[in-house]
Structure formats: C-alpha cells, structure tokens
Coordinates of C-alpha atoms in Angstrom, one line a residue:
X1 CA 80.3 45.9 -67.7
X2 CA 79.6 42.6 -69.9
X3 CA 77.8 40.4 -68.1
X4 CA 78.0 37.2 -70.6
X5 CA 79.0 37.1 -73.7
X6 CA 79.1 34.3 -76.5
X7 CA 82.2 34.3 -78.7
X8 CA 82.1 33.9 -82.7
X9 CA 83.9 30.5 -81.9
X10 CA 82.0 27.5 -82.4
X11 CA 83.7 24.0 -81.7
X12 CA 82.9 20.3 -82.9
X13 CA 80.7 18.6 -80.0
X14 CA 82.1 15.3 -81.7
X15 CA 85.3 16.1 -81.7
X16 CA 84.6 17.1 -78.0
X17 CA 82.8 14.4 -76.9
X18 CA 85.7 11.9 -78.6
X19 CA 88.8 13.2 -76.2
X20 CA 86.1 13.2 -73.2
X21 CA 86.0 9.8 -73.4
X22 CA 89.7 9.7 -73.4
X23 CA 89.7 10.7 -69.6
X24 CA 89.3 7.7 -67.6
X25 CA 86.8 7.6 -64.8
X26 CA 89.3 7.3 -61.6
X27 CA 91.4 10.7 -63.2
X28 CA 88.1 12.9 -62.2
X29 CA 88.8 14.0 -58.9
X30 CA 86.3 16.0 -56.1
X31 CA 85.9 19.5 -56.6
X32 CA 88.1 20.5 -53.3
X33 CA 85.3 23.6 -52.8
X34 CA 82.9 21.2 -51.1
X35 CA 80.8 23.8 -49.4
X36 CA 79.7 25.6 -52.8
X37 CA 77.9 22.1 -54.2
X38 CA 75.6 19.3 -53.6
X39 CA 75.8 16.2 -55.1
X40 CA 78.6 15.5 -57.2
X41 CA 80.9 17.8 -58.8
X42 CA 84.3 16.1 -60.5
X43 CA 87.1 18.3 -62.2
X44 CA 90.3 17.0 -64.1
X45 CA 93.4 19.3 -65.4
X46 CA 94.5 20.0 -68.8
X47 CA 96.4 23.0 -68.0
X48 CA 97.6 23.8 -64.4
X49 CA 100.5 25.6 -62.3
X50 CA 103.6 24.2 -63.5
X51 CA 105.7 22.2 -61.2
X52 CA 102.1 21.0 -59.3
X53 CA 102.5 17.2 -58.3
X54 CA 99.0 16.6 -56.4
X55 CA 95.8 16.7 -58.8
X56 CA 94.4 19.4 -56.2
X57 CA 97.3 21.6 -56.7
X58 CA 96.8 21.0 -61.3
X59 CA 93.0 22.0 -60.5
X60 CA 93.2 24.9 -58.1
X61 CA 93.0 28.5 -59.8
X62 CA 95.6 29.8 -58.0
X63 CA 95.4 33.7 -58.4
X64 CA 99.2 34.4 -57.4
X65 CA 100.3 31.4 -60.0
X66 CA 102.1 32.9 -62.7
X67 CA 103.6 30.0 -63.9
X68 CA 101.2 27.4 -66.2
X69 CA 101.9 24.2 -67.6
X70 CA 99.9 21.7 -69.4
X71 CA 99.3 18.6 -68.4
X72 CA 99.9 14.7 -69.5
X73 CA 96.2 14.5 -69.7
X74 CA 96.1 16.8 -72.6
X75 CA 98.3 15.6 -74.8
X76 CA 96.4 12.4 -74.7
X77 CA 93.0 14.8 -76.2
X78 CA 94.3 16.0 -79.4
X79 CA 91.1 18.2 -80.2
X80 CA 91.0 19.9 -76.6
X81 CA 94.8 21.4 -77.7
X82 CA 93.7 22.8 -80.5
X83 CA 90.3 24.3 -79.0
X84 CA 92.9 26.0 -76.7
X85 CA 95.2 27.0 -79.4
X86 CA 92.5 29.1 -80.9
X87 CA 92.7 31.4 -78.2
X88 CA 95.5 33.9 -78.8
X89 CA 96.2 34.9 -75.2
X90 CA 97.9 33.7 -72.6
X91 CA 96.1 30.9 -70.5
X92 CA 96.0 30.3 -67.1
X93 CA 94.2 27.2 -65.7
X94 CA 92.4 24.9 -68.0
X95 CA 89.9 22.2 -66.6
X96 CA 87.2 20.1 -67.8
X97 CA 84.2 20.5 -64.7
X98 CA 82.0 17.6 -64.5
X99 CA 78.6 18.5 -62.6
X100 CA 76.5 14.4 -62.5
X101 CA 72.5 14.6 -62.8
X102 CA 70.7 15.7 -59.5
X103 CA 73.7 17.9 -58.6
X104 CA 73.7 22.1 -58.3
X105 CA 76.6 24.3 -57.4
X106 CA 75.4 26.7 -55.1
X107 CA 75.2 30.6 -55.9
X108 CA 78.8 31.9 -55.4
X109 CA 80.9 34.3 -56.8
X110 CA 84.3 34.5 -58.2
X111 CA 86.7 37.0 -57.9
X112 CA 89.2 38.8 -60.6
X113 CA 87.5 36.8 -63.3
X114 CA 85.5 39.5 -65.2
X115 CA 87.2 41.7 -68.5
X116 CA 87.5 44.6 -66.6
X117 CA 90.1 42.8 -64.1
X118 CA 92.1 41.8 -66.8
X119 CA 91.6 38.0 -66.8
X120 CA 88.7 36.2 -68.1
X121 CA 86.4 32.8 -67.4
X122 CA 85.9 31.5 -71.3
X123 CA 83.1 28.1 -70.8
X124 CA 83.3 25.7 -73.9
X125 CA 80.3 23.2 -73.3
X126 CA 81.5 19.8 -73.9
X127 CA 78.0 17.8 -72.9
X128 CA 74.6 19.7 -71.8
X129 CA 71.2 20.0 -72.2
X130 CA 67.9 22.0 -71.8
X131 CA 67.8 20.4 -68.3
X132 CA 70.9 22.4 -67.1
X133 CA 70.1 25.5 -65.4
X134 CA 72.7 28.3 -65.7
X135 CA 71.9 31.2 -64.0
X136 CA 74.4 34.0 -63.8
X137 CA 73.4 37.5 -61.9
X138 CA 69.8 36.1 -61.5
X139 CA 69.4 35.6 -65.5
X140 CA 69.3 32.5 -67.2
X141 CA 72.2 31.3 -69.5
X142 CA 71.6 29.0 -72.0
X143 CA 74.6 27.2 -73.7
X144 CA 74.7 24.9 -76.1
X145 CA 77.6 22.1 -76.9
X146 CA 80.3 23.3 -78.8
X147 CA 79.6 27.1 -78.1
X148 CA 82.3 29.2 -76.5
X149 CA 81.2 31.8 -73.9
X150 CA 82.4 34.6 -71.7
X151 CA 80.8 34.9 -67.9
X152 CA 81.5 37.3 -65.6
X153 CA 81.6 35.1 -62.9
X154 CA 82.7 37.8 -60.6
X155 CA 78.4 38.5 -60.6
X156 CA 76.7 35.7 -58.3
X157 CA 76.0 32.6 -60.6
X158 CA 74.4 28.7 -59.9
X159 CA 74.1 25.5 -61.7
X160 CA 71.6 23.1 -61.4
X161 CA 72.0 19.8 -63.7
X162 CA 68.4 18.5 -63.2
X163 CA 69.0 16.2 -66.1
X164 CA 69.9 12.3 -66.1
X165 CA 73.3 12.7 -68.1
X166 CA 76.0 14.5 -67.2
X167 CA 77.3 17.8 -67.8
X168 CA 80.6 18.9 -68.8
X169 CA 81.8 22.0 -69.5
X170 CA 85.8 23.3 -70.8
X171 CA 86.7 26.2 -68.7
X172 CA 89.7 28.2 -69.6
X173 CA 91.1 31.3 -67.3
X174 CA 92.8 33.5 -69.9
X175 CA 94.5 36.7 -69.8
X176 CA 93.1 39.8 -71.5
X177 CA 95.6 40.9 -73.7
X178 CA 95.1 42.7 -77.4
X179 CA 93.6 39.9 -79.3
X180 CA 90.8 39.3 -76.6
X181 CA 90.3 42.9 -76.3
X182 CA 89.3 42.8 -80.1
X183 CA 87.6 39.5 -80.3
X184 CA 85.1 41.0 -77.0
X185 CA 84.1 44.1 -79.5
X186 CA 83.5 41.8 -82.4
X187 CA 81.4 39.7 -80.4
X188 CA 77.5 40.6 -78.8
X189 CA 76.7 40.7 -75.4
X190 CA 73.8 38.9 -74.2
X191 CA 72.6 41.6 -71.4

C-alpha cells in the first residue's frame, strides 16, 4: 500500500496564485465538517455533483454521486481547467481548501480514497509554506506550491497551518482507471 506519493506533474504557482485571486472572498464557504477543525477552514467548488444548487451540496464528496459537473466558478480560472485537464481520468469532486493561519484540522481519516479502492485524493498546493504541518499516518509531508501529490487519506492524517498566511491547497477525487494506474508506477513513493 502507497502511502503518499508525489506525481511527475509540476504546475505554475503563478499561474495558480493568479485564478486564486479570481475567487472572491464571500464565495468561500465553512467547511460543513465542523467537528474535524479549529479555527478557520473555507472550501469553494470547481467541480461538484451535477444538478447541486446549494454551495454545501457543490463541496460535499458525496461517495454515491456518480454524476459530476463543473462549476461557474471554474470557468472564470482558466489555469485551474487546464491543471485538471492534465489528468486523464475521470474526476469526481474538485475543490480549492482554504485552511487561515492559527487553524489545524484535526487527525481524521477518510474513507475509499486510497489506490487500492479504486478512487484517489490528488493535492495540488496552490499557497504553503514551511509553517504548514502535514502529517499523514504519523509522518510528516512536506509539499511545496505547484507540486501534485497522491495521499492516502484513508491512513489518519492532520494539518496544522502555524503560519501567518494562508494555505490553499487544489484537491481533486479522481477515478483510477488505466492512465493513473501507469502514471502511479512511473512515479516514487515517499514511504
């Protein structure tokens, strides 16, 4: 079992940073899993079950959704859609997760997200730093901006931004098909 892996698929932090500041403050909504975070913990939708009409129903990772759509917010961040169309599976829920200084997400785990279960959690950081602790199965993850990594997060995993900027990662569900079945054996696991 892969634990974490970082892809051979780097992305332009500018080009990131440029459509984040396309998103307007009042579209970042709550996280609706209060209980698994302290502080402040904001998540928008760029790809989401289709036919949702409430921001909570774009952002929720539905597990029985088989039905995706993407959103009006994306087409307003040009780079974003084509980070996504470099990934030549199908794709599930897309968000932008937006964890402000002084904030953690508790240890928690996720379920049905790991290679083995046929759908994966890919995390493209869009702004980070050395202050932002990633820990996933009690090891410590360290992402840089632009990078493009697998997690199992199916393995108990925590975040704590201890920085004074904010930290924003791209997080895209995606179904395992041929292509990311390749792309994982070309790739080297970190663990």
């Amino acid at each position: 079992m892969v634990k974490s892996l970082q892809l051979p698929m780097q992305f332009d932090s500018t080009l990131l940073h440029r459509d984040l500041e396309k998103i307007g403050d009042t579209e970042w909504i709550p996280h609706f899993n209060t209980r698994d975070y302290d502080g402040s913990w904001h998540v928008v939708a760029l790809r989401g079950s289709a036919g949702a009409v409430h921001p909570v129903q774009a952002i929720y990772s539905d597990p029985t959704t088989t039905k995706f759509a993407d959103t009006e917010l994306l087409s307003r961040c040009p780079y974003f859609k084509q980070v996504l169309s470099r990934f030549q599976c199908p794709l599930k829920s897309v968000r932008l997760l937006n964890l402000q200084p002084g904030s953690i997400i508790k240890e928690h785990t996720d379920y049905n997200l790991g290679f083995e279960d046929g759908e994966v959690r890919i995390h493209v950081p869009v702004l980070t730093n050395q202050d932002v602790e990633f820990f996933l199965a009690g090891k410590r993850i360290m992402m840089q901006e632009g990078e493009s990594w697998y997690l199992n997060v199916n393995l108990p995993h925590r975040v704590a931004n201890r920085s004074s900027t904010d930290r924003v990662h791209l997080i895209l569900d995606c179904v395992v098909n041929d292509w990311m079945r390749t792309f994982f054996q070309e790739s080297v696991p970190e663990n």
